[in-house]
Short mmCIF file of C-alpha atoms and ligand atoms in Angstrom, two decimals:
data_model
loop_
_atom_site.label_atom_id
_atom_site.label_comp_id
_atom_site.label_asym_id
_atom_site.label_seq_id
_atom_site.Cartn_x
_atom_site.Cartn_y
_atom_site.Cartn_z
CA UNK U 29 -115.05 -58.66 -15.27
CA UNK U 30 -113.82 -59.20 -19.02
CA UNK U 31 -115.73 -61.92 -20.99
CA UNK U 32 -113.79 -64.43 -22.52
CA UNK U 33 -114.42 -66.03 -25.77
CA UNK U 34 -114.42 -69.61 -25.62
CA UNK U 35 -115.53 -72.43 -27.76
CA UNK U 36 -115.12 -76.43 -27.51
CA UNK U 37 -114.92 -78.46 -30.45
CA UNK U 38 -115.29 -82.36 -30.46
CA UNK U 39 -114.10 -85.27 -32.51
CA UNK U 40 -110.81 -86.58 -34.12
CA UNK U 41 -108.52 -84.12 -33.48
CA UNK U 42 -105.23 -83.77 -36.34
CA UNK U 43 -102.54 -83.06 -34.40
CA UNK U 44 -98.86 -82.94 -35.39
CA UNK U 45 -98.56 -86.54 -34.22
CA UNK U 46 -101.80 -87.94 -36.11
CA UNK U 47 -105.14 -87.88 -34.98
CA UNK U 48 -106.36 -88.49 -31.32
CA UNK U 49 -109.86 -88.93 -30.24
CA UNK U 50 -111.36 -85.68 -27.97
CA UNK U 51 -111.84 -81.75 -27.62
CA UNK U 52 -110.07 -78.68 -28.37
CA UNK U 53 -110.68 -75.92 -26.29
CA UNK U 54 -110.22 -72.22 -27.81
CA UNK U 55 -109.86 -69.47 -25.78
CA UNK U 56 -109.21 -65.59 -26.54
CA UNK U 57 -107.72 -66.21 -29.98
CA UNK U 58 -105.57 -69.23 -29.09
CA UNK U 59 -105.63 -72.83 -28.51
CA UNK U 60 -105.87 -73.30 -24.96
CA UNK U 61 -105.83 -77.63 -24.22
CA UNK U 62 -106.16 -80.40 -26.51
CA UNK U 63 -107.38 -83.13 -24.62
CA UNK U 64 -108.46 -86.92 -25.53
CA UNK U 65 -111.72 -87.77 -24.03
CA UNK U 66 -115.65 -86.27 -23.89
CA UNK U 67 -115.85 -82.89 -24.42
CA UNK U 68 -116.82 -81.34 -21.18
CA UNK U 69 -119.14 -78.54 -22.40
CA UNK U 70 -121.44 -78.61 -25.63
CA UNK U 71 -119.32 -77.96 -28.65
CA UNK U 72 -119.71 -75.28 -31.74
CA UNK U 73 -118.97 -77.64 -33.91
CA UNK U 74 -118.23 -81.74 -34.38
CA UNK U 75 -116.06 -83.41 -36.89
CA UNK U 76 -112.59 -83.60 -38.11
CA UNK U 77 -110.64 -80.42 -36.00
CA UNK U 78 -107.53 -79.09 -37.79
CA UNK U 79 -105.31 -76.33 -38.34
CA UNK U 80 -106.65 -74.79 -42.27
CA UNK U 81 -105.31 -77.04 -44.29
CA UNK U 82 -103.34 -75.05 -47.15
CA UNK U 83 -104.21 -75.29 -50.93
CA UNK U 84 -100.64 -76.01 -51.95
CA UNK U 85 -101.22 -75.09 -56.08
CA UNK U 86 -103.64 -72.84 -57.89
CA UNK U 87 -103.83 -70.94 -60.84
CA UNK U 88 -106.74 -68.33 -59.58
CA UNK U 89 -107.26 -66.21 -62.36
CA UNK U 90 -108.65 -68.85 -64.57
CA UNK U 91 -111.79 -69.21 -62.42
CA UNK U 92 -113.76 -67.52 -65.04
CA UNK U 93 -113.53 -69.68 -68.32
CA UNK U 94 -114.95 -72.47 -69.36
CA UNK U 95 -112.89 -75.34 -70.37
CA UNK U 96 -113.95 -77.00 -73.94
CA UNK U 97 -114.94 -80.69 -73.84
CA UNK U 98 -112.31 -83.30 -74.40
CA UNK U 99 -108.99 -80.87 -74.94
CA UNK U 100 -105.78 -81.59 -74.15
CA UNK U 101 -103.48 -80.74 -71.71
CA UNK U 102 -101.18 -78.73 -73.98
CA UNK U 103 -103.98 -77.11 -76.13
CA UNK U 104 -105.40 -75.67 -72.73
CA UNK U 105 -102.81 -75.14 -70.32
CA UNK U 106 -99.46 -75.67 -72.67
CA UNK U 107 -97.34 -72.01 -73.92
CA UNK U 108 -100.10 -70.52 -76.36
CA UNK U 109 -102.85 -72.58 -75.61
CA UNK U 110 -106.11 -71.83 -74.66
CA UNK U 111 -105.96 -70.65 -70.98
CA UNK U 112 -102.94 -67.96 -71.73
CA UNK U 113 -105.03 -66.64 -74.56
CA UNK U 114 -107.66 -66.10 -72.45
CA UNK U 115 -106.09 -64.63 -69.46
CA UNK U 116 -103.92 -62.06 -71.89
CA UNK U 117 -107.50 -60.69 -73.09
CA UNK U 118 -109.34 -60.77 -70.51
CA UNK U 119 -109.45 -56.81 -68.62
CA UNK U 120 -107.77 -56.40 -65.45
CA UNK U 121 -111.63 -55.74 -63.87
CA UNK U 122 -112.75 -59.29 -65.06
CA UNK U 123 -109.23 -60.74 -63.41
CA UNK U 124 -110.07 -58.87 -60.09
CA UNK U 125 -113.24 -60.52 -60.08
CA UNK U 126 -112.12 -63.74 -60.89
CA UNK U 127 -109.94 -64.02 -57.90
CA UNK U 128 -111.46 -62.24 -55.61
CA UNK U 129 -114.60 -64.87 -56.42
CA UNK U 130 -112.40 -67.57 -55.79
CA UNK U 131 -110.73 -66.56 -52.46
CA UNK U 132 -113.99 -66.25 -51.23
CA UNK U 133 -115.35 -69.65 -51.91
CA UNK U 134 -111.61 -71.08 -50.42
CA UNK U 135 -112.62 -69.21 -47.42
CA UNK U 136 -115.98 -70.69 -47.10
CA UNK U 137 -114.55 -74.21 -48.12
CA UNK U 138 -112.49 -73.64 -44.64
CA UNK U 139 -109.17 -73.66 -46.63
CA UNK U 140 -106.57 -71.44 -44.87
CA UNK U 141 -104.02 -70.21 -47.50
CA UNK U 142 -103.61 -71.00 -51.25
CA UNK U 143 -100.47 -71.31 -53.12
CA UNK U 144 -100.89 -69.81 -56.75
CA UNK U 145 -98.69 -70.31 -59.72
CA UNK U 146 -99.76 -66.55 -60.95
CA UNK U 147 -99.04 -65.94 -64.22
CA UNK U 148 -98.41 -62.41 -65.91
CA UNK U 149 -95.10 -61.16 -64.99
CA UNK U 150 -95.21 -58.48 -62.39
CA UNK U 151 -98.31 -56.92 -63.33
CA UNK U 152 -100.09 -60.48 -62.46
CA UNK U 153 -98.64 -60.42 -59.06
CA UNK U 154 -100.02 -57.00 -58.57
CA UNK U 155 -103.20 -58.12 -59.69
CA UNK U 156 -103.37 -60.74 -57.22
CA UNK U 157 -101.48 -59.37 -54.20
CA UNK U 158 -104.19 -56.09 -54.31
CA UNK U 159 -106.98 -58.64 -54.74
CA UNK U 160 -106.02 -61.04 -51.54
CA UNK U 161 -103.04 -59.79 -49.60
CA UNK U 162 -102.50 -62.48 -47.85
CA UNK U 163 -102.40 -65.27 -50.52
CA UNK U 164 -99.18 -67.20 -51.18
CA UNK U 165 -98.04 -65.95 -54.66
CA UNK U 166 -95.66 -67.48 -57.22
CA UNK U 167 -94.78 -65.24 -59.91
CA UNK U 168 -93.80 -66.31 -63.16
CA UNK U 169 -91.92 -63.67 -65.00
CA UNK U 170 -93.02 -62.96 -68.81
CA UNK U 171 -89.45 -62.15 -70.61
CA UNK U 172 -88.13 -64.78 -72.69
CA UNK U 173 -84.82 -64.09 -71.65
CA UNK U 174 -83.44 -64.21 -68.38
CA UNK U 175 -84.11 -60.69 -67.29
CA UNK U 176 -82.51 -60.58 -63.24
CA UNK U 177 -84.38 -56.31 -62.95
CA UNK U 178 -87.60 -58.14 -63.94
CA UNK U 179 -87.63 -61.31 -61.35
CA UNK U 180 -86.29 -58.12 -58.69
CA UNK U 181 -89.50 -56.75 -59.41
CA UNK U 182 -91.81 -59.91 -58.84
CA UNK U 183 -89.96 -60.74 -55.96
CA UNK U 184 -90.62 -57.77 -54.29
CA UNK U 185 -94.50 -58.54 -54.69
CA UNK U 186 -94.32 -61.90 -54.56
CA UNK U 187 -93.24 -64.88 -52.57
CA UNK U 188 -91.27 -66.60 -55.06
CA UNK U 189 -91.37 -67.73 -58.35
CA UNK U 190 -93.18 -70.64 -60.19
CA UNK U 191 -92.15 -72.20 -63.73
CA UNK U 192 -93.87 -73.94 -66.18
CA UNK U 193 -91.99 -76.98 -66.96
CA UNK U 194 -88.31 -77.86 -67.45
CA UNK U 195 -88.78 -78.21 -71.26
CA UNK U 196 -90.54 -75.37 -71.91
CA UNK U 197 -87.70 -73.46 -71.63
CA UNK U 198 -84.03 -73.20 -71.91
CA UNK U 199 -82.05 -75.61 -68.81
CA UNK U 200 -79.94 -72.39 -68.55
CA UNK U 201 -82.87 -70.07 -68.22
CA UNK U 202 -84.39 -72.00 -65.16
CA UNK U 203 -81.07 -72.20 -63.77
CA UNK U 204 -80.70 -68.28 -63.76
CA UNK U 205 -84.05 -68.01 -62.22
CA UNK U 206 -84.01 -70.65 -59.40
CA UNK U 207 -80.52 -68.77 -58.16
CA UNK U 208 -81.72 -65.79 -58.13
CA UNK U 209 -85.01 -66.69 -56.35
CA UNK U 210 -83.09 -68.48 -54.33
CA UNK U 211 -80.14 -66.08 -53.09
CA UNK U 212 -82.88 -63.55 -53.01
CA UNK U 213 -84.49 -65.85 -49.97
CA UNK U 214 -87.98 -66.47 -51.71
CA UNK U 215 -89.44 -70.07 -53.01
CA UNK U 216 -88.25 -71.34 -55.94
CA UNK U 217 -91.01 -74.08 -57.78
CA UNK U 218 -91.36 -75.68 -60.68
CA UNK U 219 -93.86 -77.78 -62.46
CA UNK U 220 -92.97 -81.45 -62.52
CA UNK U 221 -93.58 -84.86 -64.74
CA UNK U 222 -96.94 -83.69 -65.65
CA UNK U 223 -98.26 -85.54 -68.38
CA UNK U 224 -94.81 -86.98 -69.69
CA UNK U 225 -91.77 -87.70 -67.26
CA UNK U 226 -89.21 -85.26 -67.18
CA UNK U 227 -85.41 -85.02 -66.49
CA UNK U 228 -85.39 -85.18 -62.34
CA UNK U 229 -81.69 -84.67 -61.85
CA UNK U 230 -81.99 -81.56 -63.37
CA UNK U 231 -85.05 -80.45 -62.05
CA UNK U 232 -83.40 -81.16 -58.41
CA UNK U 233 -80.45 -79.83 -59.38
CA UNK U 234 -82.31 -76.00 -59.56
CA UNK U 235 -83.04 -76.67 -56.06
CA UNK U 236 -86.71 -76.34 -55.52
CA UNK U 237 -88.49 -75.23 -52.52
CA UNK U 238 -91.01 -77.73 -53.95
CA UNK U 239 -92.57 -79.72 -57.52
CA UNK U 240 -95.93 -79.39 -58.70
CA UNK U 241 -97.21 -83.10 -59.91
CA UNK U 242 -95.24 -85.89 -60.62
CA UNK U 243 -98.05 -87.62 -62.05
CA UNK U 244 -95.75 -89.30 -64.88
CA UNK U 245 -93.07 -90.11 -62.59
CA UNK U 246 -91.02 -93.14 -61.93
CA UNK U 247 -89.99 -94.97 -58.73
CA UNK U 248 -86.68 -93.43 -59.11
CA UNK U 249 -87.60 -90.53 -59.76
CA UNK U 250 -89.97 -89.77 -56.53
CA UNK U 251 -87.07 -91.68 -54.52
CA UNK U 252 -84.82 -88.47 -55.33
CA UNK U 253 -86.99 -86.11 -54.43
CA UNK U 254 -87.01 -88.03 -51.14
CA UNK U 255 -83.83 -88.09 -50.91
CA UNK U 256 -83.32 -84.11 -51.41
CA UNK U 257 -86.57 -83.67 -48.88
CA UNK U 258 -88.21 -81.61 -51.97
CA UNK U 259 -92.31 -81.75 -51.11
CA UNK U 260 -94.52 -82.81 -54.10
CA UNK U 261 -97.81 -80.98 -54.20
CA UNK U 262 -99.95 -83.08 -56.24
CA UNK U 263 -103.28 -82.70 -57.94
CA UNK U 264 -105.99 -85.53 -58.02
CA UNK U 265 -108.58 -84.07 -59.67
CA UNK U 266 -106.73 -81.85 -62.19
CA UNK U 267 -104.74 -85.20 -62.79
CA UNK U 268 -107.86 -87.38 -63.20
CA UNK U 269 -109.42 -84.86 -66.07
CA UNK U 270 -106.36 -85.48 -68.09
CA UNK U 271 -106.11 -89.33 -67.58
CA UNK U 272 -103.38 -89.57 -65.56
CA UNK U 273 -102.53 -91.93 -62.92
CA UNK U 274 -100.00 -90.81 -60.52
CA UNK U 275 -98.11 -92.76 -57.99
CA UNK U 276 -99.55 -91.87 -54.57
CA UNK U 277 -98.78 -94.88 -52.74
CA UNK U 278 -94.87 -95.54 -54.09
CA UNK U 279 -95.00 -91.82 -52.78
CA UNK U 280 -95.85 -92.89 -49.64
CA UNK U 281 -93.88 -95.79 -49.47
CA UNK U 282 -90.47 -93.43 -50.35
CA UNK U 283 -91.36 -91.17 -47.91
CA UNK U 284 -92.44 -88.19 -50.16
CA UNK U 285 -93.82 -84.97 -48.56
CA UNK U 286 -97.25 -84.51 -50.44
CA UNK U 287 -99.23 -81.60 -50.25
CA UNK U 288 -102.87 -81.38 -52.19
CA UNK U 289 -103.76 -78.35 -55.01
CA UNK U 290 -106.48 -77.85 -56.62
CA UNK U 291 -104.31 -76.59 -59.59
CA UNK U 292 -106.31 -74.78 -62.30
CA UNK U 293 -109.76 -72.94 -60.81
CA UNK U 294 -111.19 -73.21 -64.43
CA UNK U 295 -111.28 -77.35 -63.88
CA UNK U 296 -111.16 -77.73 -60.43
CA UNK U 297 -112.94 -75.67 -57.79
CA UNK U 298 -110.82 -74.95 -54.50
CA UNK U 299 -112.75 -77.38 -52.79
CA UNK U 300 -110.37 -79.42 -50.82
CA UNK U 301 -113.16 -81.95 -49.55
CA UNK U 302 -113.72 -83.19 -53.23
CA UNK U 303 -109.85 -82.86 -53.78
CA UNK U 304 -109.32 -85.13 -50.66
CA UNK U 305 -111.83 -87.62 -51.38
CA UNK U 306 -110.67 -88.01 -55.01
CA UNK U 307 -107.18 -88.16 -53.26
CA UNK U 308 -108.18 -90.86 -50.50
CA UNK U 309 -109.54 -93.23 -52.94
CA UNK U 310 -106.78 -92.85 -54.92
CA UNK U 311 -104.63 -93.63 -52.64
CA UNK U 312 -106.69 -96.08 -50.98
CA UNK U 313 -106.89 -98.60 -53.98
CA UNK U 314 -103.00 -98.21 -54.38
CA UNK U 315 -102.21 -99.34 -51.17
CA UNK U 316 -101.56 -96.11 -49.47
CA UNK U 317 -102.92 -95.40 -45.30
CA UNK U 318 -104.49 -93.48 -43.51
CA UNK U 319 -101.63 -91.32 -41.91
CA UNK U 320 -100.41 -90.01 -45.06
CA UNK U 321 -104.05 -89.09 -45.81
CA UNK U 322 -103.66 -86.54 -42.86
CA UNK U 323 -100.21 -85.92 -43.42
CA UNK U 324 -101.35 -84.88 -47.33
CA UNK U 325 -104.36 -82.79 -46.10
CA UNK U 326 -103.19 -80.99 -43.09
CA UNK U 327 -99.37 -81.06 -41.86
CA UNK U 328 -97.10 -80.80 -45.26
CA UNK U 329 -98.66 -78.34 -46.58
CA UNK U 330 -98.54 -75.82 -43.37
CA UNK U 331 -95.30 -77.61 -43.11
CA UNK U 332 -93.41 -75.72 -46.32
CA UNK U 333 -94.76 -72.07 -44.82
CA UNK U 334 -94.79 -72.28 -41.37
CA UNK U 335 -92.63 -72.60 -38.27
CA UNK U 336 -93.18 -75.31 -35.81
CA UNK U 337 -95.41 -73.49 -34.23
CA UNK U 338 -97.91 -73.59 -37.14
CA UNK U 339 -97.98 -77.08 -37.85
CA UNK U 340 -101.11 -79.57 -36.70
CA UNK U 341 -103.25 -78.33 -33.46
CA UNK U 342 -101.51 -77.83 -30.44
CA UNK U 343 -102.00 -76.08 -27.36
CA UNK U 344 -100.53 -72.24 -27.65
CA UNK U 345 -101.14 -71.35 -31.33
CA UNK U 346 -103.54 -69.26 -32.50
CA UNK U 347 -107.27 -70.30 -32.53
CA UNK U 348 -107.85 -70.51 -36.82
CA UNK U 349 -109.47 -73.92 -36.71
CA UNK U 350 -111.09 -75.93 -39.84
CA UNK U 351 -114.04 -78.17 -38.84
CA UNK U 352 -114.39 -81.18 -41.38
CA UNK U 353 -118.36 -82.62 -40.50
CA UNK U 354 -118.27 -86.47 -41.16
CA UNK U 355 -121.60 -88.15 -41.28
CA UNK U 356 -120.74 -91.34 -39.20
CA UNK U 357 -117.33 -89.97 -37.37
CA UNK U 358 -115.24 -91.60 -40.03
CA UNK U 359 -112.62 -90.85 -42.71
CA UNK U 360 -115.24 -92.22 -45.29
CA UNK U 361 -117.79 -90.58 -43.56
CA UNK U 362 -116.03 -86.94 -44.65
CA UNK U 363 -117.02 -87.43 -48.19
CA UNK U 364 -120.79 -88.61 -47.90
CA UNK U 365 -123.30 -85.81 -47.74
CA UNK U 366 -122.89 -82.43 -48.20
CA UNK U 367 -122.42 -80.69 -44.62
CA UNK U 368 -120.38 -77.60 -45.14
CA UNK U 369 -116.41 -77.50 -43.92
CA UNK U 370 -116.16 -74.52 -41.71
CA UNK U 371 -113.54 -72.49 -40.80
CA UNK U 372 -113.48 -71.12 -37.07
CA UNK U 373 -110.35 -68.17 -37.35
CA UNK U 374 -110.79 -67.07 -33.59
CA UNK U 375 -107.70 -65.13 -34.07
CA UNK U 376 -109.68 -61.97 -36.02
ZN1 LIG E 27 -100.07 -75.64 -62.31
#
């Protein structure tokens, strides 16, 4: 007779309803009952079960520098500041390193995919694809001109493409780009009301697959974005280094998809239980609830790349489960201590 491989896990189940109170059963690679309840064997593992949440905005290949005291946000991450100087001299080998280094640690931080804003033209997107196949890239092409045989070429590497900022570039050269991401059948994103608010209408009007931010935006602004069902992937640490203060709970209150990054690795480590805590109290003073805590953490951002089928725990898909410990069974239990978030992917 064949073994099986099976494994309970107890706690608050995230489901794609919200969390209930019980025990997931895995069995040979899948999910095989979600049940509220005691757990009716001894469990693997206790905490918060979930589907790996994904780390909706990274720039990977910065992992390696060290970020001066007190700089801006233009003088390190602007066109010509500090970051592109370094990644333009730094070798290939070093690059490599650099993300390979950080996939790792997402891994072991029991983060399922990240989303990465690589920069580099098609030579980045190389880089990257060779060094983790299976991360979610966003080229960003290098030509200062609209140049349709060079986005070909990223696209054909990558899964889409991701721009700086509205105003750091001609209206009509982001328009040429987002159609031909777009007709090409790949994701089209942008970087949003960052430090300064900028123009929404014609940010939505290129038709993103999502924005990156929104820190500096106004009601009106995030109401749009609702409106058009664009997700906002925002940043709370990254945010918090530069002094800004975005809106999370008028985002909730609109009825904003949000998905957390951990934008740039040289600030921010891709670490989503310090990102989430930062997030939750955030959120938490502003007003915001639990349920778009989750819906932040776990089910928007799996939400933008997968099918239904991908989306929260449920009974049938495949057994990749992240186990967040929480020292007294609570939300605010998650970020005391320093019990490790594992991932469980059943499915290898
Ligand atoms: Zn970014």
């Amino acid at each position: 007779m064949q073994l099986t491989d099976m494994k309970y896990f107890s706690g608050t189940v995230i489901t794609p309803d919200g969390p209930i109170e019980g025990y997931v059963l895995a069995e040979d690679g899948l999910i095989a009952e979600i049940s509220e309840g005691v757990c009716p064997e001894t469990p693997v593992s206790k905490g918060f079960i979930m589907s790996p949440p994904v780390n909706g905005h990274t720039h990977c290949a910065d992992c390696g520098m060290t970020v001066p005291n007190n700089i801006g946000l233009n003088d390190l991450v602007g066109p010509g500041g500090l970051k592109h100087r370094y990644l333009s001299e730094a070798s290939k080998e070093t690059l490599t390193k650099n993300i390979k280094e950080y996939s790792e640690k997402s891994y072991s931080n029991g983060i399922g995919t990240f989303i990465d804003f690589r920069e580099g033209g098609v030579e980045g997107c190389k880089l990257l694809r060779n060094a983790v196949p299976d991360a979610v890239i966003m080229g960003r092409p290098v030509s200062d001109e609209y140049d349709p045989s060079e986005i070909d070429e990223i696209l054909e590497v990558a899964d889409g493409i991701g721009l700086s900022g509205i105003n750091d570039m001609p209206l009509s050269y982001s328009e040429s780009v987002a159609e031909h991401t777009k007709r090409k059948g790949k994701m089209f994103a942008i970087h949003a009301s960052e430090g300064k608010r900028e123009d929404i209408d014609d940010i939505l009007a290129l038709s993103p697959s999502f924005i990156v931010h929104m820190a500096s935006a106004e009601k009106m602004d995030l109401i749009k974005c609702a409106d058009e069902d664009v997700p906002i992937v925002i940043c709370p640490r990254s945010n918090a280094f530069f002094g800004l203060n975005p809106p999370y709970a008028t985002m909730e209150e609109v009825g904003n998809r949000t998905i957390l990054g951990t934008d740039n690795a040289m600030l921010c480590s891709p670490d989503l239980r310090e990102e989430a805590g930062r997030y939750l109290s955030v959120l938490a003073s502003q007003g915001g609830t639990r349920k778009k805590f989750w819906e932040t953490l776990v089910i928007d951002g799996r939400k933008l790349l997968y099918d239904e089928k991908g989306i929260g725990l449920r009974p049938g898909m495949k057994a990749d489960i992240t186990v967040f410990p929480s020292k007294d069974g609570t939300v605010d239990g998650m970020f005391m201590g320093n019990e490790r978030i594992l991932r469980f992917n059943m499915t290898k």
